[in-house]
Short mmCIF file of C-alpha atoms in Angstrom, two decimals:
data_model
loop_
_atom_site.label_atom_id
_atom_site.label_comp_id
_atom_site.label_asym_id
_atom_site.label_seq_id
_atom_site.Cartn_x
_atom_site.Cartn_y
_atom_site.Cartn_z
CA MET A 160 -57.29 -32.40 12.58
CA ALA A 161 -57.78 -31.52 16.26
CA GLU A 162 -59.04 -28.01 15.40
CA ASP A 163 -61.73 -29.41 13.10
CA LYS A 164 -62.87 -31.80 15.83
CA ILE A 165 -63.14 -28.97 18.35
CA LYS A 166 -65.14 -26.84 15.91
CA TYR A 167 -67.51 -29.75 15.31
CA LEU A 168 -68.00 -30.24 19.06
CA MET A 169 -68.59 -26.53 19.60
CA GLU A 170 -71.29 -26.53 16.95
CA GLU A 171 -72.97 -29.57 18.48
CA ILE A 172 -73.02 -27.84 21.87
CA ARG A 173 -74.54 -24.73 20.31
CA ASN A 174 -77.29 -26.83 18.76
CA LEU A 175 -78.02 -28.65 22.01
CA GLU A 176 -78.00 -25.39 23.95
CA GLN A 177 -80.76 -23.98 21.74
CA SER A 178 -82.84 -27.17 21.79
CA GLU A 179 -86.31 -27.29 23.29
CA GLU A 180 -85.21 -29.95 25.78
CA ASN A 181 -82.34 -27.78 26.98
CA GLN A 182 -84.70 -24.85 27.49
CA ARG A 183 -86.93 -27.10 29.59
CA ARG A 184 -83.97 -28.02 31.77
CA ARG A 185 -82.62 -24.48 32.04
CA ALA A 186 -86.00 -23.22 33.28
CA LYS A 187 -85.60 -25.33 36.43
CA TRP A 188 -82.65 -23.27 37.68
CA ALA A 189 -81.99 -19.80 39.01
CA CYS A 190 -78.50 -19.69 37.51
CA LEU A 191 -75.27 -21.49 36.76
CA GLN A 192 -72.43 -19.55 38.32
CA LYS A 193 -69.44 -18.75 36.12
CA THR A 194 -66.98 -20.61 38.29
CA ALA A 195 -64.37 -23.36 37.92
CA ARG A 196 -66.59 -25.81 39.72
CA ASP A 197 -66.16 -29.47 40.57
CA GLN A 198 -68.56 -31.05 38.07
CA TRP A 199 -71.79 -29.28 37.07
CA ARG A 200 -73.39 -27.45 39.99
CA GLY A 201 -76.37 -25.22 39.28
CA THR A 202 -78.28 -23.11 41.79
CA PRO A 203 -81.97 -24.06 42.06
CA LYS A 204 -84.66 -21.41 42.23
CA MET A 205 -85.61 -20.04 45.64
CA ASP A 206 -89.27 -19.53 44.73
CA GLY A 207 -90.97 -22.38 46.58
CA THR A 208 -91.52 -24.52 43.49
CA ALA A 209 -89.32 -27.33 44.87
CA SER A 210 -91.93 -28.17 47.51
CA LYS A 211 -94.49 -28.41 44.72
CA GLY A 212 -92.69 -31.35 43.16
CA LEU A 213 -90.50 -29.35 40.81
CA ALA A 214 -87.08 -29.73 42.43
CA PRO A 215 -84.44 -30.30 39.72
CA VAL A 216 -82.66 -33.66 39.58
CA GLN A 217 -78.98 -34.09 38.71
CA MET A 218 -77.15 -37.20 37.62
CA ASP A 219 -73.40 -36.69 37.26
CA CYS A 220 -70.57 -39.16 36.73
CA ASN A 221 -66.93 -38.85 37.72
CA THR A 222 -63.81 -38.87 35.57
CA ASN A 223 -63.34 -42.59 36.26
CA PHE A 224 -66.59 -43.25 34.39
CA TRP A 225 -65.94 -40.78 31.60
CA GLY A 226 -62.37 -41.99 31.12
CA GLY A 227 -63.64 -45.53 30.58
CA TYR A 228 -66.62 -44.46 28.49
CA LEU A 229 -64.75 -42.06 26.21
CA GLY A 230 -61.43 -43.92 26.27
CA TYR A 231 -58.90 -41.57 27.86
CA LYS A 232 -56.52 -41.81 30.82
CA VAL A 233 -57.53 -39.60 33.73
CA CYS A 234 -53.94 -38.45 34.25
CA ASP A 235 -53.86 -37.16 30.66
CA TYR A 236 -57.17 -35.36 31.17
CA TYR A 237 -55.62 -33.30 33.97
CA ARG A 238 -52.30 -32.60 32.25
CA ASN A 239 -52.72 -32.66 28.46
CA PRO A 240 -54.67 -29.66 27.11
CA GLU A 241 -55.82 -31.47 23.97
CA VAL A 242 -57.09 -34.47 25.92
CA PHE A 243 -58.83 -32.21 28.43
CA LEU A 244 -60.64 -29.97 25.98
CA GLU A 245 -61.83 -32.60 23.53
CA ASN A 246 -63.10 -34.89 26.27
CA TYR A 247 -64.68 -32.15 28.37
CA LEU A 248 -66.72 -31.09 25.36
CA LYS A 249 -67.64 -34.71 24.64
CA MET A 250 -68.68 -35.21 28.27
CA LYS A 251 -70.96 -32.20 28.09
CA ILE A 252 -72.63 -33.59 24.98
CA GLU A 253 -72.82 -37.23 26.06
CA ARG A 254 -74.15 -36.46 29.53
CA PHE A 255 -77.01 -34.52 27.97
CA LYS A 256 -77.84 -37.40 25.63
CA LEU A 257 -77.41 -40.24 28.13
CA PHE A 258 -79.36 -38.87 31.07
CA ASP A 259 -82.82 -37.32 30.99
CA ASP A 260 -82.27 -35.25 34.12
CA ASP A 261 -82.30 -31.45 34.60
CA ILE A 262 -78.64 -30.59 33.95
CA PHE A 263 -78.60 -28.24 31.00
CA VAL A 264 -75.95 -27.69 28.36
CA ASP A 265 -73.99 -24.44 28.71
CA LYS A 266 -71.03 -22.90 26.95
CA MET A 267 -68.64 -22.75 29.89
CA ILE A 268 -65.34 -24.62 30.08
CA PRO A 269 -64.43 -24.67 33.80
CA ILE A 270 -60.93 -25.96 34.45
CA TRP A 271 -60.87 -28.06 37.62
CA MET A 272 -57.43 -29.38 38.52
CA GLY A 273 -58.61 -31.87 41.15
CA SER A 274 -58.73 -31.77 44.95
CA ALA A 275 -54.93 -31.63 45.25
CA PHE A 276 -54.64 -28.26 43.50
CA GLU A 277 -54.37 -25.99 46.53
CA ALA A 278 -52.03 -28.36 48.36
CA SER A 279 -49.76 -28.36 45.31
CA LEU A 280 -49.47 -24.58 45.74
CA MET A 281 -47.92 -25.29 49.14
CA GLY A 282 -45.25 -27.41 47.44
CA MET A 283 -46.90 -30.79 48.11
CA LYS A 284 -46.45 -33.50 45.49
CA VAL A 285 -49.43 -34.51 43.35
CA VAL A 286 -49.92 -38.19 42.47
CA TYR A 287 -51.62 -39.03 39.15
CA GLY A 288 -53.30 -42.26 38.09
CA ASP A 289 -54.71 -43.64 34.86
CA HIS A 290 -58.20 -44.22 36.30
CA GLU A 291 -58.59 -41.82 39.24
CA ASP A 292 -58.38 -38.15 40.06
CA PRO A 293 -55.04 -36.70 41.19
CA TRP A 294 -54.37 -36.70 44.91
CA ILE A 295 -51.70 -35.60 47.36
CA ASP A 296 -48.63 -37.52 48.42
CA PHE A 297 -49.21 -36.76 52.10
CA LYS A 298 -45.93 -35.70 53.69
CA TYR A 299 -46.90 -33.20 56.36
CA PHE A 300 -44.37 -30.41 56.67
CA LEU A 301 -46.05 -27.83 58.89
CA GLU A 302 -44.33 -28.61 62.20
CA ASN A 303 -44.08 -25.24 63.93
CA GLU A 304 -44.22 -21.51 63.34
CA ALA A 305 -40.74 -21.55 61.81
CA SER A 306 -41.82 -24.03 59.12
CA LEU A 307 -44.84 -21.84 58.40
CA GLU A 308 -42.48 -18.98 57.63
CA LYS A 309 -40.49 -21.18 55.22
CA ILE A 310 -43.41 -21.80 52.86
CA PRO A 311 -42.34 -20.20 49.55
CA GLU A 312 -44.25 -17.34 48.01
CA LEU A 313 -46.83 -18.23 45.39
CA ASP A 314 -45.39 -18.31 41.88
CA PHE A 315 -48.52 -18.03 39.77
CA TYR A 316 -46.89 -19.63 36.73
CA HIS A 317 -44.75 -22.38 38.22
CA THR A 318 -45.84 -23.47 41.71
CA GLY A 319 -47.39 -26.95 41.93
CA GLN A 320 -50.02 -27.55 39.26
CA MET A 321 -49.91 -23.95 38.02
CA GLU A 322 -47.88 -24.77 34.90
CA ASP A 323 -50.52 -27.29 33.81
CA ALA A 324 -53.34 -24.90 34.76
CA VAL A 325 -51.93 -22.06 32.66
CA LYS A 326 -51.11 -24.39 29.78
CA ILE A 327 -54.61 -25.88 29.70
CA TYR A 328 -56.31 -22.51 30.08
CA GLU A 329 -54.34 -20.81 27.30
CA TYR A 330 -54.85 -23.75 24.93
CA CYS A 331 -58.59 -23.79 25.58
CA ARG A 332 -58.87 -20.04 25.21
CA ASP A 333 -57.07 -20.19 21.86
CA GLN A 334 -59.22 -23.05 20.57
CA MET A 335 -62.67 -21.91 21.69
CA ASP A 336 -64.76 -19.29 19.91
CA ASP A 337 -65.69 -16.09 21.70
CA ASP A 338 -69.17 -17.27 22.68
CA PHE A 339 -67.61 -19.89 24.98
CA ASP A 340 -66.27 -18.99 28.44
CA VAL A 341 -63.05 -20.67 29.56
CA ILE A 342 -62.74 -20.38 33.35
CA PHE A 343 -59.33 -20.45 35.02
CA PRO A 344 -58.93 -22.67 38.13
CA GLU A 345 -59.99 -21.17 41.44
CA TRP A 346 -58.79 -21.76 44.99
CA GLU A 347 -61.67 -23.82 46.40
CA ARG A 348 -60.30 -25.54 49.52
CA GLY A 349 -61.10 -23.77 52.80
CA PRO A 350 -58.36 -22.71 55.27
CA PHE A 351 -59.12 -25.58 57.65
CA GLY A 352 -58.68 -28.09 54.85
CA MET A 353 -55.34 -26.54 53.98
CA ALA A 354 -54.26 -26.88 57.60
CA THR A 355 -55.12 -30.60 57.68
CA TYR A 356 -53.35 -31.20 54.36
CA THR A 357 -50.10 -29.65 55.52
CA ARG A 358 -50.04 -30.55 59.22
CA GLY A 359 -52.29 -33.58 59.61
CA TYR A 360 -55.81 -33.85 60.98
CA GLU A 361 -54.92 -35.03 64.51
CA ASP A 362 -52.22 -32.40 65.05
CA VAL A 363 -54.50 -29.61 63.82
CA LEU A 364 -57.24 -30.66 66.23
CA MET A 365 -54.78 -30.86 69.13
CA ASP A 366 -53.45 -27.42 68.21
CA MET A 367 -56.94 -25.98 68.31
CA ILE A 368 -57.89 -27.67 71.57
CA ASP A 369 -54.71 -26.42 73.28
CA ASP A 370 -53.76 -23.23 71.46
CA GLU A 371 -51.62 -21.63 74.17
CA ASP A 372 -49.03 -20.38 71.69
CA GLY A 373 -51.59 -19.26 69.11
CA PHE A 374 -50.07 -21.47 66.39
CA ALA A 375 -53.43 -22.67 65.09
CA HIS A 376 -54.72 -19.12 64.73
CA LYS A 377 -51.54 -18.15 62.92
CA TYR A 378 -51.70 -20.86 60.27
CA MET A 379 -55.42 -20.40 59.76
CA GLU A 380 -54.72 -16.73 59.08
CA PHE A 381 -51.83 -17.69 56.79
CA PHE A 382 -53.99 -19.95 54.62
CA THR A 383 -56.74 -17.35 54.48
CA ASN A 384 -54.22 -14.75 53.33
CA ARG A 385 -52.74 -17.15 50.78
CA GLN A 386 -56.21 -17.84 49.32
CA ILE A 387 -56.81 -14.09 48.95
CA GLN A 388 -53.34 -13.69 47.43
CA TYR A 389 -54.12 -16.38 44.86
CA PHE A 390 -57.31 -14.67 43.76
CA GLU A 391 -55.54 -11.32 43.54
CA ALA A 392 -52.91 -12.91 41.27
CA ARG A 393 -55.71 -14.56 39.26
CA GLU A 394 -57.39 -11.17 38.85
CA LYS A 395 -54.15 -9.68 37.55
CA TYR A 396 -53.56 -12.58 35.12
CA LEU A 397 -57.09 -12.55 33.70
CA GLY A 398 -57.80 -8.83 33.97
CA ILE A 399 -61.16 -9.74 35.54
CA LYS A 400 -62.34 -8.81 39.04
CA GLN A 401 -62.95 -11.86 41.22
CA GLY A 402 -66.55 -12.27 42.31
CA ARG A 403 -68.12 -14.74 44.72
CA ILE A 404 -66.04 -17.81 45.52
CA ASN A 405 -66.70 -21.41 46.58
CA LEU A 406 -65.54 -23.08 49.79
CA TYR A 407 -64.94 -26.83 49.82
CA ASN A 408 -64.80 -27.98 53.42
CA ASP A 409 -65.08 -31.78 53.55
CA GLU A 410 -62.74 -31.75 56.55
CA VAL A 411 -65.40 -29.92 58.60
CA ASN A 412 -67.34 -32.76 60.22
CA THR A 413 -68.83 -33.52 63.63
CA PRO A 414 -67.98 -34.89 66.10
CA THR A 415 -64.37 -34.54 64.92
CA VAL A 416 -64.72 -30.76 64.69
CA SER A 417 -66.95 -29.43 67.44
CA PRO A 418 -69.20 -26.38 66.96
CA GLY A 419 -66.94 -24.55 69.42
CA LEU A 420 -63.78 -25.23 67.41
CA TYR A 421 -65.55 -24.23 64.20
CA GLU A 422 -66.72 -20.95 65.78
CA GLU A 423 -63.32 -20.01 67.15
CA PHE A 424 -60.91 -21.08 64.40
CA ILE A 425 -62.76 -21.62 61.12
CA LEU A 426 -65.78 -19.32 61.05
CA PRO A 427 -63.79 -16.03 61.31
CA CYS A 428 -61.72 -17.03 58.27
CA GLU A 429 -64.80 -17.94 56.23
CA ILE A 430 -66.57 -14.71 57.18
CA ARG A 431 -63.49 -12.75 56.12
CA LEU A 432 -63.32 -14.57 52.76
CA SER A 433 -67.03 -14.10 52.11
CA LYS A 434 -66.86 -10.38 52.86
CA ARG A 435 -63.70 -9.97 50.76
CA PHE A 436 -65.29 -11.50 47.64
CA GLY A 437 -68.89 -10.41 48.04
CA GLY A 438 -70.28 -13.73 49.23
CA LEU A 439 -70.04 -17.45 48.55
CA ASN A 440 -71.56 -19.22 45.57
CA TYR A 441 -71.38 -22.51 47.40
CA TRP A 442 -70.39 -23.85 50.81
CA HIS A 443 -69.57 -27.57 50.65
CA SER A 444 -68.86 -30.38 53.06
CA CYS A 445 -69.91 -34.01 52.73
CA GLY A 446 -69.40 -34.40 56.49
CA LYS A 447 -72.03 -34.52 59.23
CA LEU A 448 -73.03 -30.91 59.87
CA ASP A 449 -76.27 -30.92 61.89
CA GLN A 450 -74.66 -29.28 64.95
CA ILE A 451 -72.48 -26.90 62.94
CA TYR A 452 -75.14 -25.61 60.53
CA PRO A 453 -76.23 -22.81 62.94
CA SER A 454 -72.64 -21.53 62.96
CA ILE A 455 -72.19 -21.85 59.20
CA ALA A 456 -75.36 -19.79 58.80
CA LYS A 457 -73.41 -16.85 60.29
CA VAL A 458 -71.25 -16.69 57.14
CA PRO A 459 -72.81 -13.87 55.11
CA GLY A 460 -73.87 -14.21 51.50
CA ILE A 461 -74.07 -17.98 51.01
CA GLU A 462 -76.02 -18.67 47.82
CA MET A 463 -76.10 -22.49 48.07
CA ILE A 464 -75.31 -24.88 50.92
CA HIS A 465 -74.42 -28.54 50.56
CA LYS A 466 -76.28 -31.30 52.40
CA GLY A 467 -74.42 -34.57 52.22
CA PRO A 468 -75.60 -38.09 53.07
CA TRP A 469 -74.58 -37.89 56.76
CA THR A 470 -76.43 -34.64 57.52
CA SER A 471 -80.17 -34.60 58.12
CA ALA A 472 -82.42 -32.86 55.64
CA ARG A 473 -84.39 -31.39 58.54
CA ALA A 474 -81.29 -29.65 59.91
CA ALA A 475 -80.49 -28.27 56.46
CA GLY A 476 -84.04 -27.02 56.00
CA GLU A 477 -84.33 -25.48 59.47
CA ASN A 478 -81.06 -23.57 59.17
CA PHE A 479 -80.93 -22.68 55.47
CA GLY A 480 -84.27 -23.48 53.83
CA LYS A 481 -85.44 -19.88 53.83
CA ILE A 482 -82.11 -18.11 53.30
CA CYS A 483 -80.34 -20.00 50.50
CA ALA A 484 -80.66 -22.90 48.07
CA ILE A 485 -79.83 -26.42 49.28
CA GLU A 486 -77.90 -28.96 47.20
CA VAL A 487 -78.79 -32.45 48.41
CA CYS A 488 -76.13 -35.01 47.48
CA LEU A 489 -76.84 -38.69 48.04
CA ASN A 490 -74.36 -41.38 49.00
CA PRO A 491 -73.30 -42.78 45.61
CA GLN A 492 -72.62 -46.23 47.03
CA THR A 493 -75.49 -46.96 49.40
CA ASP A 494 -78.17 -44.72 47.87
CA ILE A 495 -77.48 -45.35 44.18
CA ILE A 496 -75.06 -48.11 43.21
CA ARG A 497 -76.06 -50.72 45.82
CA ALA A 498 -79.70 -49.61 46.08
CA ASP A 499 -82.65 -51.00 44.18
CA GLU A 500 -85.40 -48.75 42.82
CA THR A 501 -87.39 -48.96 46.04
CA GLY A 502 -84.38 -47.89 48.07
CA MET A 503 -83.58 -44.97 45.77
CA TYR A 504 -87.21 -43.84 45.89
CA HIS A 505 -87.46 -43.90 49.68
CA VAL A 506 -84.23 -42.05 50.40
CA VAL A 507 -85.26 -39.20 48.08
CA TYR A 508 -88.86 -39.21 49.34
CA ASN A 509 -87.81 -38.90 52.99
CA ILE A 510 -85.37 -36.08 52.23
CA CYS A 511 -87.95 -34.11 50.27
CA ARG A 512 -90.60 -34.68 52.94
CA GLU A 513 -88.34 -33.20 55.63
CA LEU A 514 -87.28 -30.26 53.48
CA ASN A 515 -90.90 -29.51 52.61
CA GLU A 516 -91.93 -29.69 56.27
CA THR A 517 -89.32 -27.05 57.13
CA GLY A 518 -90.62 -24.75 54.41
CA SER A 519 -87.46 -24.89 52.33
CA MET A 520 -87.78 -22.57 49.36
CA GLY A 521 -85.39 -24.18 46.91
CA TYR A 522 -83.40 -27.40 46.67
CA THR A 523 -82.00 -29.88 44.18
CA ILE A 524 -81.51 -33.65 44.44
CA ARG A 525 -78.14 -34.79 43.15
CA ALA A 526 -76.45 -38.11 42.44
CA ASN A 527 -72.81 -37.32 41.79
CA ASN A 528 -69.46 -39.04 41.58
CA ILE A 529 -70.98 -42.14 39.98
CA GLY A 530 -68.05 -44.16 38.69
CA LEU A 531 -67.57 -46.95 36.20
CA LEU A 532 -69.26 -50.16 37.34
CA ASP A 533 -68.68 -53.55 35.69
CA THR A 534 -69.59 -51.89 32.40
CA ALA A 535 -70.50 -48.39 31.31
CA GLU A 536 -73.95 -49.68 30.41
CA LYS A 537 -74.58 -50.68 34.04
CA SER A 538 -73.57 -47.22 35.25
CA ILE A 539 -75.87 -45.61 32.71
CA GLU A 540 -78.77 -47.88 33.64
CA LYS A 541 -78.31 -47.07 37.33
CA GLY A 542 -78.27 -43.38 36.55
CA ARG A 543 -81.44 -43.54 34.50
CA ASN A 544 -83.22 -45.56 37.18
CA PHE A 545 -82.21 -42.99 39.77
CA ILE A 546 -83.60 -40.10 37.73
CA ALA A 547 -86.98 -41.82 37.34
CA CYS A 548 -87.15 -42.80 41.02
CA ALA A 549 -86.11 -39.35 42.21
CA ARG A 550 -88.70 -37.58 40.09
CA ARG A 551 -91.44 -39.89 41.36
CA ALA A 552 -90.32 -39.40 44.97
CA ILE A 553 -90.17 -35.61 44.64
CA ALA A 554 -93.70 -35.52 43.21
CA ASP A 555 -95.10 -37.87 45.87
CA ALA A 556 -93.49 -35.92 48.73
CA ALA A 557 -95.11 -32.74 47.40
CA GLU A 558 -98.56 -34.36 47.60
CA ARG A 559 -98.10 -35.62 51.15
#
């Protein structure tokens, strides 16, 4: 029976959580925020131990890998509560056993609906596939101020992916024992991302460059208000006050978005959101951010900043190394999948060297979104090689 299987998986997680190896891993981190995150994202300690060769290493695979490895369709994972819960628990267990990194086992069940979630709340269609995460059927509808006013009010139970979100949450809550935390989906996408999803990247940039009618300011304010409205409805549904939030901002990238455009149109919205919810757990963009980092640093209460493969480690360290933790994410293709051990070692070594030279107090090295290669075994071997190379590079950079 499904209930017996879930009870067995819960007990295995409890045993792993109490294991000596899990305690070793947990000690590497300041905390793991109770948030409906995209994959596992812990906050490293801000105590200077990273520069001493103790930065935690993360190796995380995507749903494409796990679907092939565990034998489920990705579309079912995002829509069928039984498929989601059983396989999320299995992923938690298998990841711990497969990879000797520093990700620890916890008892949280964060429900992540995919990157299309917020767009679906604007009425945009979500496209599902058997082997890939859901995405948006891009049909831009935000043409003018009149179309902005026609966007329907948020129906917490029926708009977009909300029916699936509520169904999955309530099933998981009913199945899991009280010592497990089931976390309802959060609104993660920043206001600028919402603008590009609904109007199109080029039109949004042109609006911001020539904003004589104030349209860009109006829709940025609208999406900020809608994000706040969502969290207020979430608070009412759960009976729990919303704390710090996350902002996913992959659309923020230079030179496409200049520091001036970020300062005028995006930064005020992000400051407002941070102040409204008591800070940000995590500010994320995989884009190139060297020139925008000084402006992002004006957002109060950021606990962890993302440094992607196109942003320099030195810029991250100089702007954030002493004020918040830094999550370093490598390029999964060039730095992991297509790289040999020497290549993996050098990319991590150079990053750590620059972060250490800037006096960064806490950072983590992360390989994420690793998919299914020719075989699952090849993906696993790559992941294990990365962990060994990263640890060696972190230690060598500390001795430099």
